[in-house]
Amino acid sequence: MTVPTITLNDGHTIPQLGFGVFLVDPQEAERIVSDALEVGYRHIDTAAIYKNEEGVGAAIAKSGIPRDELFITTKLWNDRHQKASAHSAIDESLDKLGLDHVDLYLTHWPTPAKDDYLEAWLALEEIKAAGKARSIGVSNHQVEHLEKLIAGSETVPAVNQIELHPAFAQRELRAFGAEHGIHIESWGPLGQGKYDLFGEQAVSAAAEAHGVTPAQVVIRWHLQNGLIVFPKSNSRERIAQNFDVFGFELTADEIASMDALDSGKRVGSHPNEVN
Ligand SMILES: NC(=O)c1ccc[n+]([C@@H]2O[C@H](COP(=O)([O-])OP(=O)(O)OC[C@H]3O[C@@H](n4cnc5c(N)ncnc54)[C@H](OP(=O)(O)O)[C@@H]3O)[C@@H](O)[C@H]2O)c1
């Protein structure tokens, strides 16, 4: 099964489908990430705040998969935005992951009330220059935050990782990203199980038509919309199911009826309120 890649604005490529580990228990992370690597995932999305970087690192080490076949993302937590603190934070993450660089390093939230996200971004530029992150990007940034980074630095973020699923399709941030070369990563791609996305008629009808599950339909919706996506699951069966999404294609009508589910309703926090 070949996962398509996307070329980022710095020339590096990222597998479009990966595996996310938010709320993966640190004690179970090694087993669960090992399952994902065995199934075939090569892109893992973690964060310092998930407290499971050590488990991710242990699974990577055990797998024997060559480093250049893996794509590993981690994120700088909100209380480490000051430059010196950000430099020690990446070293701590690399140590836990057992790596000398990550493929993508993100600032996790802008925390706009503290107004230090530009400083964090300038630290990420230095971290990239030092070879500790091949690509750098942001998460949960709104248009005004992205504009400030673009105006105040030499680097346009390679990605913006934001809450995105059919009911919260983030059209404004996607359009801004397309205009500026910022690829969009969808977090909570399955709606985090917080509302009945799988019960929506547009989703269940497509699942029935293709003989697949609603989750597979939703993952295809992300892929066919050009989004980078990394669903999370603790279950080996669902981990495999979520990777088995390259044997069918949604029609333009099916995509359109899922696009119509956009109600602008978040399941997570508004970035301006996370400080
Ligand atoms: N940057 C940020 O602020 C941010 C925030 C949130 C998430 N993220 C990233 O995005 C990744 C994905 O988002 P997420 O983990 O929040 O939510 P998600 O992937 O939308 O949903 C995960 C939930 O869906 C269930 N699930 C997974 N596959 C399923 C399937 N095939 N059928 C039915 N249920 C299924 C999981 O249950 P089981 O585990 O029981 O299968 C879990 O409860 C995260 O892991 C993390 O890497 C980033």
mmCIF file of C-alpha atoms and ligand atoms in Angstrom:
data_model
loop_
_atom_site.group_PDB
_atom_site.id
_atom_site.type_symbol
_atom_site.label_atom_id
_atom_site.label_comp_id
_atom_site.label_asym_id
_atom_site.label_seq_id
_atom_site.Cartn_x
_atom_site.Cartn_y
_atom_site.Cartn_z
ATOM 1 C CA MET A 1 0.000 0.000 0.000
ATOM 2 C CA THR A 2 1.646 3.247 -1.086
ATOM 3 C CA VAL A 3 0.715 6.352 0.861
ATOM 4 C CA PRO A 4 0.823 9.479 -1.312
ATOM 5 C CA THR A 5 3.281 12.200 -0.301
ATOM 6 C CA ILE A 6 2.862 15.959 -0.309
ATOM 7 C CA THR A 7 5.752 18.310 -1.069
ATOM 8 C CA LEU A 8 6.015 21.061 1.541
ATOM 9 C CA ASN A 9 7.080 24.655 0.804
ATOM 10 C CA ASP A 10 10.676 23.863 1.831
ATOM 11 C CA GLY A 11 10.971 20.976 -0.664
ATOM 12 C CA HIS A 12 10.676 18.149 1.885
ATOM 13 C CA THR A 13 7.926 15.551 1.492
ATOM 14 C CA ILE A 14 5.432 14.268 4.050
ATOM 15 C CA PRO A 15 3.293 11.111 3.865
ATOM 16 C CA GLN A 16 -0.283 12.349 3.539
ATOM 17 C CA LEU A 17 -1.624 9.688 5.930
ATOM 18 C CA GLY A 18 -0.079 9.160 9.355
ATOM 19 C CA PHE A 19 -0.878 8.023 12.878
ATOM 20 C CA GLY A 20 -1.695 10.440 15.738
ATOM 21 C CA VAL A 21 -1.021 9.663 19.384
ATOM 22 C CA PHE A 22 -2.981 12.274 21.354
ATOM 23 C CA LEU A 23 -4.442 10.509 24.439
ATOM 24 C CA VAL A 24 -2.386 7.386 23.795
ATOM 25 C CA ASP A 25 -1.400 6.281 27.303
ATOM 26 C CA PRO A 26 2.371 6.683 27.775
ATOM 27 C CA GLN A 27 2.472 3.121 29.187
ATOM 28 C CA GLU A 28 0.866 1.764 26.029
ATOM 29 C CA ALA A 29 2.475 4.023 23.450
ATOM 30 C CA GLU A 30 5.266 1.628 22.527
ATOM 31 C CA ARG A 31 2.834 -1.222 21.807
ATOM 32 C CA ILE A 32 0.326 0.953 19.952
ATOM 33 C CA VAL A 33 2.923 2.737 17.803
ATOM 34 C CA SER A 34 4.575 -0.635 17.096
ATOM 35 C CA ASP A 35 1.194 -1.850 15.842
ATOM 36 C CA ALA A 36 0.916 1.213 13.592
ATOM 37 C CA LEU A 37 4.429 0.721 12.175
ATOM 38 C CA GLU A 38 3.700 -2.979 11.537
ATOM 39 C CA VAL A 39 0.481 -2.069 9.739
ATOM 40 C CA GLY A 40 2.534 0.226 7.489
ATOM 41 C CA TYR A 41 2.270 3.776 8.833
ATOM 42 C CA ARG A 42 5.538 5.692 8.489
ATOM 43 C CA HIS A 43 4.342 9.102 9.725
ATOM 44 C CA ILE A 44 3.746 9.574 13.470
ATOM 45 C CA ASP A 45 2.345 12.759 15.040
ATOM 46 C CA THR A 46 3.166 13.279 18.727
ATOM 47 C CA ALA A 47 3.787 16.278 21.023
ATOM 48 C CA ALA A 48 5.744 17.015 24.180
ATOM 49 C CA ILE A 49 2.484 17.532 26.075
ATOM 50 C CA TYR A 50 1.209 14.038 25.150
ATOM 51 C CA LYS A 51 3.923 12.636 27.459
ATOM 52 C CA ASN A 52 4.374 9.647 25.174
ATOM 53 C CA GLU A 53 7.449 10.643 23.155
ATOM 54 C CA GLU A 54 9.491 7.960 24.975
ATOM 55 C CA GLY A 55 7.045 5.246 23.939
ATOM 56 C CA VAL A 56 7.071 6.520 20.356
ATOM 57 C CA GLY A 57 10.875 6.478 20.432
ATOM 58 C CA ALA A 58 10.963 2.949 21.835
ATOM 59 C CA ALA A 59 8.654 1.707 19.066
ATOM 60 C CA ILE A 60 10.800 3.404 16.413
ATOM 61 C CA ALA A 61 13.990 1.879 17.830
ATOM 62 C CA LYS A 62 12.441 -1.592 18.058
ATOM 63 C CA SER A 63 11.032 -1.454 14.535
ATOM 64 C CA GLY A 64 14.390 -1.409 12.767
ATOM 65 C CA ILE A 65 12.822 0.762 10.059
ATOM 66 C CA PRO A 66 15.493 2.978 8.474
ATOM 67 C CA ARG A 67 15.264 6.538 9.821
ATOM 68 C CA ASP A 68 14.873 8.035 6.351
ATOM 69 C CA GLU A 69 11.696 5.996 5.784
ATOM 70 C CA LEU A 70 10.017 7.573 8.829
ATOM 71 C CA PHE A 71 8.394 10.970 9.232
ATOM 72 C CA ILE A 72 8.195 12.059 12.885
ATOM 73 C CA THR A 73 6.443 15.198 14.107
ATOM 74 C CA THR A 74 6.511 16.619 17.610
ATOM 75 C CA LYS A 75 5.385 19.938 19.085
ATOM 76 C CA LEU A 76 6.656 22.677 21.374
ATOM 77 C CA TRP A 77 4.368 23.189 24.362
ATOM 78 C CA ASN A 78 2.869 26.580 25.230
ATOM 79 C CA ASP A 79 5.060 27.376 28.235
ATOM 80 C CA ARG A 80 8.280 26.948 26.215
ATOM 81 C CA HIS A 81 7.877 29.824 23.727
ATOM 82 C CA GLN A 82 10.825 31.849 25.031
ATOM 83 C CA LYS A 83 13.867 31.196 22.838
ATOM 84 C CA ALA A 84 16.152 29.572 25.422
ATOM 85 C CA SER A 85 13.326 27.407 26.673
ATOM 86 C CA ALA A 86 12.365 26.321 23.142
ATOM 87 C CA HIS A 87 15.966 25.255 22.453
ATOM 88 C CA SER A 88 16.029 23.077 25.554
ATOM 89 C CA ALA A 89 12.521 21.744 24.756
ATOM 90 C CA ILE A 90 13.569 20.344 21.364
ATOM 91 C CA ASP A 91 16.611 18.718 22.968
ATOM 92 C CA GLU A 92 14.352 17.096 25.586
ATOM 93 C CA SER A 93 11.974 15.838 22.881
ATOM 94 C CA LEU A 94 14.811 14.449 20.734
ATOM 95 C CA ASP A 95 16.262 12.721 23.764
ATOM 96 C CA LYS A 96 12.921 11.060 24.565
ATOM 97 C CA LEU A 97 12.360 10.088 20.936
ATOM 98 C CA GLY A 98 15.925 8.774 20.625
ATOM 99 C CA LEU A 99 16.428 10.825 17.457
ATOM 100 C CA ASP A 100 18.904 13.459 16.318
ATOM 101 C CA HIS A 101 16.232 15.351 14.381
ATOM 102 C CA VAL A 102 12.498 15.363 13.832
ATOM 103 C CA ASP A 103 10.990 15.704 10.384
ATOM 104 C CA LEU A 104 8.545 18.375 11.503
ATOM 105 C CA TYR A 105 8.496 20.570 14.605
ATOM 106 C CA LEU A 106 5.422 22.653 15.390
ATOM 107 C CA THR A 107 4.487 25.321 17.886
ATOM 108 C CA HIS A 108 1.429 23.709 19.485
ATOM 109 C CA TRP A 109 -0.836 26.750 20.140
ATOM 110 C CA PRO A 110 -0.264 30.475 19.571
ATOM 111 C CA THR A 111 -1.448 31.462 23.102
ATOM 112 C CA PRO A 112 -2.181 34.967 21.771
ATOM 113 C CA ALA A 113 -2.802 36.528 25.201
ATOM 114 C CA LYS A 114 0.887 35.997 25.964
ATOM 115 C CA ASP A 115 1.878 37.415 22.570
ATOM 116 C CA ASP A 116 5.041 35.327 22.335
ATOM 117 C CA TYR A 117 4.233 33.124 19.341
ATOM 118 C CA LEU A 118 6.514 35.129 17.026
ATOM 119 C CA GLU A 119 9.396 34.566 19.459
ATOM 120 C CA ALA A 120 8.593 30.829 19.453
ATOM 121 C CA TRP A 121 8.566 30.867 15.660
ATOM 122 C CA LEU A 122 11.974 32.588 15.499
ATOM 123 C CA ALA A 123 13.274 29.857 17.838
ATOM 124 C CA LEU A 124 11.921 27.197 15.450
ATOM 125 C CA GLU A 125 13.801 28.875 12.596
ATOM 126 C CA GLU A 126 17.015 28.480 14.627
ATOM 127 C CA ILE A 127 16.149 24.865 15.479
ATOM 128 C CA LYS A 128 15.725 24.128 11.776
ATOM 129 C CA ALA A 129 19.014 25.901 10.968
ATOM 130 C CA ALA A 130 20.717 23.724 13.611
ATOM 131 C CA GLY A 131 19.451 20.600 11.810
ATOM 132 C CA LYS A 132 17.227 19.444 14.684
ATOM 133 C CA ALA A 133 14.035 19.766 12.603
ATOM 134 C CA ARG A 134 13.944 19.298 8.828
ATOM 135 C CA SER A 135 10.702 21.260 8.469
ATOM 136 C CA ILE A 136 8.926 23.667 10.810
ATOM 137 C CA GLY A 137 5.313 24.665 11.074
ATOM 138 C CA VAL A 138 2.586 25.701 13.453
ATOM 139 C CA SER A 139 -0.613 24.392 14.949
ATOM 140 C CA ASN A 140 -3.873 26.094 15.839
ATOM 141 C CA HIS A 141 -2.825 29.384 14.232
ATOM 142 C CA GLN A 142 -5.514 31.743 12.971
ATOM 143 C CA VAL A 143 -5.059 34.026 9.951
ATOM 144 C CA GLU A 144 -3.900 36.976 12.076
ATOM 145 C CA HIS A 145 -1.260 34.817 13.779
ATOM 146 C CA LEU A 146 0.036 33.486 10.452
ATOM 147 C CA GLU A 147 0.209 37.008 9.044
ATOM 148 C CA LYS A 148 2.321 38.122 11.973
ATOM 149 C CA LEU A 149 4.765 35.209 11.519
ATOM 150 C CA ILE A 150 5.064 35.782 7.775
ATOM 151 C CA ALA A 151 5.712 39.510 8.261
ATOM 152 C CA GLY A 152 8.159 39.009 11.136
ATOM 153 C CA SER A 153 10.353 36.114 9.941
ATOM 154 C CA GLU A 154 12.149 34.659 6.934
ATOM 155 C CA THR A 155 10.105 31.443 6.860
ATOM 156 C CA VAL A 156 6.519 30.689 5.889
ATOM 157 C CA PRO A 157 5.288 27.784 8.073
ATOM 158 C CA ALA A 158 5.311 24.507 6.120
ATOM 159 C CA VAL A 159 2.043 23.412 7.735
ATOM 160 C CA ASN A 160 -0.736 24.606 10.004
ATOM 161 C CA GLN A 161 -2.226 21.741 12.020
ATOM 162 C CA ILE A 162 -5.814 22.666 12.913
ATOM 163 C CA GLU A 163 -9.062 21.067 14.033
ATOM 164 C CA LEU A 164 -10.695 19.991 10.777
ATOM 165 C CA HIS A 165 -13.420 17.469 9.886
ATOM 166 C CA PRO A 166 -16.523 17.589 7.668
ATOM 167 C CA ALA A 167 -18.569 19.501 10.272
ATOM 168 C CA PHE A 168 -15.751 22.032 10.786
ATOM 169 C CA ALA A 169 -14.145 22.428 7.407
ATOM 170 C CA GLN A 170 -12.023 25.550 8.105
ATOM 171 C CA ARG A 171 -12.495 27.101 4.667
ATOM 172 C CA GLU A 172 -10.861 30.435 5.551
ATOM 173 C CA LEU A 173 -7.661 28.882 6.920
ATOM 174 C CA ARG A 174 -7.497 26.437 4.002
ATOM 175 C CA ALA A 175 -7.822 29.291 1.504
ATOM 176 C CA PHE A 176 -5.143 31.310 3.332
ATOM 177 C CA GLY A 177 -2.892 28.231 3.354
ATOM 178 C CA ALA A 178 -3.394 27.637 -0.365
ATOM 179 C CA GLU A 179 -2.525 31.267 -1.092
ATOM 180 C CA HIS A 180 0.674 31.200 0.983
ATOM 181 C CA GLY A 181 1.954 27.627 0.452
ATOM 182 C CA ILE A 182 1.024 26.418 3.950
ATOM 183 C CA HIS A 183 -0.255 22.812 3.881
ATOM 184 C CA ILE A 184 -3.106 21.969 6.205
ATOM 185 C CA GLU A 185 -3.007 19.066 8.648
ATOM 186 C CA SER A 186 -6.375 17.974 10.059
ATOM 187 C CA TRP A 187 -6.466 17.252 13.767
ATOM 188 C CA GLY A 188 -9.500 15.494 15.204
ATOM 189 C CA PRO A 189 -10.152 14.237 11.663
ATOM 190 C CA LEU A 190 -12.859 11.830 12.875
ATOM 191 C CA GLY A 191 -14.383 14.520 15.103
ATOM 192 C CA GLN A 192 -12.647 12.860 18.080
ATOM 193 C CA GLY A 193 -15.775 10.710 18.473
ATOM 194 C CA LYS A 194 -17.447 13.733 20.104
ATOM 195 C CA TYR A 195 -20.439 13.876 17.780
ATOM 196 C CA ASP A 196 -22.159 11.371 15.503
ATOM 197 C CA LEU A 197 -20.199 12.113 12.333
ATOM 198 C CA PHE A 198 -20.400 8.452 11.300
ATOM 199 C CA GLY A 199 -24.209 8.567 11.556
ATOM 200 C CA GLU A 200 -24.520 11.423 9.043
ATOM 201 C CA GLN A 201 -26.439 10.263 5.960
ATOM 202 C CA ALA A 202 -23.731 11.592 3.591
ATOM 203 C CA VAL A 203 -21.127 9.455 5.367
ATOM 204 C CA SER A 204 -23.157 6.298 5.913
ATOM 205 C CA ALA A 205 -24.494 6.295 2.331
ATOM 206 C CA ALA A 206 -20.958 6.538 0.897
ATOM 207 C CA ALA A 207 -19.778 3.796 3.266
ATOM 208 C CA GLU A 208 -22.537 1.517 2.076
ATOM 209 C CA ALA A 209 -21.920 2.344 -1.607
ATOM 210 C CA HIS A 210 -18.208 1.452 -1.346
ATOM 211 C CA GLY A 211 -18.524 -1.405 1.154
ATOM 212 C CA VAL A 212 -16.257 0.352 3.665
ATOM 213 C CA THR A 213 -16.687 1.817 7.153
ATOM 214 C CA PRO A 214 -17.777 5.414 7.901
ATOM 215 C CA ALA A 215 -14.305 6.115 9.355
ATOM 216 C CA GLN A 216 -12.688 5.048 6.074
ATOM 217 C CA VAL A 217 -15.044 7.365 4.178
ATOM 218 C CA VAL A 218 -14.115 10.313 6.409
ATOM 219 C CA ILE A 219 -10.384 9.617 6.016
ATOM 220 C CA ARG A 220 -10.861 9.523 2.210
ATOM 221 C CA TRP A 221 -12.658 12.880 2.412
ATOM 222 C CA HIS A 222 -9.537 14.381 4.036
ATOM 223 C CA LEU A 223 -7.176 12.745 1.524
ATOM 224 C CA GLN A 224 -9.232 13.744 -1.539
ATOM 225 C CA ASN A 225 -9.403 17.307 -0.192
ATOM 226 C CA GLY A 226 -5.569 17.420 -0.221
ATOM 227 C CA LEU A 227 -5.323 17.480 3.577
ATOM 228 C CA ILE A 228 -2.666 15.707 5.668
ATOM 229 C CA VAL A 229 -4.377 13.399 8.163
ATOM 230 C CA PHE A 230 -3.364 11.135 11.086
ATOM 231 C CA PRO A 231 -6.302 9.461 12.822
ATOM 232 C CA LYS A 232 -5.645 8.002 16.261
ATOM 233 C CA SER A 233 -6.785 4.633 17.532
ATOM 234 C CA ASN A 234 -5.767 2.347 20.374
ATOM 235 C CA SER A 235 -7.156 -0.704 18.606
ATOM 236 C CA ARG A 236 -4.980 -2.690 16.213
ATOM 237 C CA GLU A 237 -8.049 -3.497 14.124
ATOM 238 C CA ARG A 238 -9.039 0.166 13.725
ATOM 239 C CA ILE A 239 -5.402 1.182 13.194
ATOM 240 C CA ALA A 240 -5.351 -1.236 10.228
ATOM 241 C CA GLN A 241 -8.795 -0.161 9.018
ATOM 242 C CA ASN A 242 -7.793 3.518 9.007
ATOM 243 C CA PHE A 243 -4.759 2.696 6.859
ATOM 244 C CA ASP A 244 -6.760 0.618 4.377
ATOM 245 C CA VAL A 245 -8.171 3.575 2.452
ATOM 246 C CA PHE A 246 -6.497 3.361 -0.941
ATOM 247 C CA GLY A 247 -8.754 0.763 -2.570
ATOM 248 C CA PHE A 248 -11.699 3.088 -3.284
ATOM 249 C CA GLU A 249 -12.398 6.676 -4.262
ATOM 250 C CA LEU A 250 -15.285 8.943 -3.274
ATOM 251 C CA THR A 251 -17.195 10.457 -6.174
ATOM 252 C CA ALA A 252 -17.433 14.230 -6.639
ATOM 253 C CA ASP A 253 -21.072 14.028 -5.514
ATOM 254 C CA GLU A 254 -20.140 12.147 -2.341
ATOM 255 C CA ILE A 255 -17.440 14.701 -1.531
ATOM 256 C CA ALA A 256 -19.934 17.526 -2.164
ATOM 257 C CA SER A 257 -22.539 16.034 0.156
ATOM 258 C CA MET A 258 -19.904 15.662 2.885
ATOM 259 C CA ASP A 259 -18.678 19.230 2.258
ATOM 260 C CA ALA A 260 -22.268 20.299 2.938
ATOM 261 C CA LEU A 261 -21.993 18.992 6.526
ATOM 262 C CA ASP A 262 -19.845 22.018 7.450
ATOM 263 C CA SER A 263 -21.651 23.740 10.301
ATOM 264 C CA GLY A 264 -18.701 25.723 11.648
ATOM 265 C CA LYS A 265 -18.976 23.792 14.898
ATOM 266 C CA ARG A 266 -15.758 22.964 16.748
ATOM 267 C CA VAL A 267 -15.355 19.995 19.045
ATOM 268 C CA GLY A 268 -12.156 21.443 20.552
ATOM 269 C CA SER A 269 -11.067 24.772 22.016
ATOM 270 C CA HIS A 270 -10.903 28.050 20.100
ATOM 271 C CA PRO A 271 -7.192 28.881 19.707
ATOM 272 C CA ASN A 272 -7.690 32.398 21.040
ATOM 273 C CA GLU A 273 -8.964 30.908 24.298
ATOM 274 C CA VAL A 274 -6.007 28.580 24.916
ATOM 275 C CA ASN A 275 -3.469 30.591 26.841
HETATM 276 N N1 LIG B 1 -2.427 20.163 17.386
HETATM 277 C C1 LIG B 1 -3.407 19.942 18.230
HETATM 278 O O1 LIG B 1 -3.806 20.812 19.014
HETATM 279 C C2 LIG B 1 -4.077 18.614 18.209
HETATM 280 C C3 LIG B 1 -5.252 18.404 18.931
HETATM 281 C C4 LIG B 1 -5.848 17.146 18.879
HETATM 282 C C5 LIG B 1 -5.271 16.139 18.100
HETATM 283 N N2 LIG B 1 -4.104 16.356 17.431
HETATM 284 C C6 LIG B 1 -3.459 15.302 16.598
HETATM 285 O O2 LIG B 1 -4.417 14.767 15.684
HETATM 286 C C7 LIG B 1 -4.505 13.349 15.897
HETATM 287 C C8 LIG B 1 -5.902 12.836 15.566
HETATM 288 O O3 LIG B 1 -6.879 13.518 16.336
HETATM 289 P P1 LIG B 1 -7.590 12.908 17.632
HETATM 290 O O4 LIG B 1 -6.785 11.770 18.125
HETATM 291 O O5 LIG B 1 -7.817 14.009 18.587
HETATM 292 O O6 LIG B 1 -9.004 12.451 17.138
HETATM 293 P P2 LIG B 1 -9.592 11.535 15.954
HETATM 294 O O7 LIG B 1 -8.481 10.849 15.250
HETATM 295 O O8 LIG B 1 -10.543 12.389 15.208
HETATM 296 O O9 LIG B 1 -10.506 10.510 16.734
HETATM 297 C C9 LIG B 1 -9.979 9.545 17.611
HETATM 298 C C10 LIG B 1 -11.193 8.794 18.182
HETATM 299 O O10 LIG B 1 -11.849 8.074 17.126
HETATM 300 C C11 LIG B 1 -11.894 6.687 17.464
HETATM 301 N N3 LIG B 1 -11.624 5.914 16.234
HETATM 302 C C12 LIG B 1 -10.478 5.848 15.539
HETATM 303 N N4 LIG B 1 -10.604 5.086 14.446
HETATM 304 C C13 LIG B 1 -11.884 4.639 14.429
HETATM 305 C C14 LIG B 1 -12.616 3.818 13.554
HETATM 306 N N5 LIG B 1 -12.074 3.283 12.466
HETATM 307 N N6 LIG B 1 -13.919 3.571 13.859
HETATM 308 C C15 LIG B 1 -14.491 4.104 14.954
HETATM 309 N N7 LIG B 1 -13.845 4.910 15.829
HETATM 310 C C16 LIG B 1 -12.542 5.175 15.568
HETATM 311 C C17 LIG B 1 -10.812 6.481 18.514
HETATM 312 O O11 LIG B 1 -11.184 5.435 19.396
HETATM 313 P P3 LIG B 1 -10.198 4.153 19.654
HETATM 314 O O12 LIG B 1 -8.876 4.678 20.076
HETATM 315 O O13 LIG B 1 -10.918 3.410 20.733
HETATM 316 O O14 LIG B 1 -10.155 3.412 18.338
HETATM 317 C C18 LIG B 1 -10.818 7.832 19.236
HETATM 318 O O15 LIG B 1 -11.837 7.838 20.226
HETATM 319 C C19 LIG B 1 -4.112 13.201 17.370
HETATM 320 O O16 LIG B 1 -3.868 11.874 17.764
HETATM 321 C C20 LIG B 1 -2.938 14.141 17.438
HETATM 322 O O17 LIG B 1 -1.803 13.549 16.852
HETATM 323 C C21 LIG B 1 -3.508 17.578 17.469
#
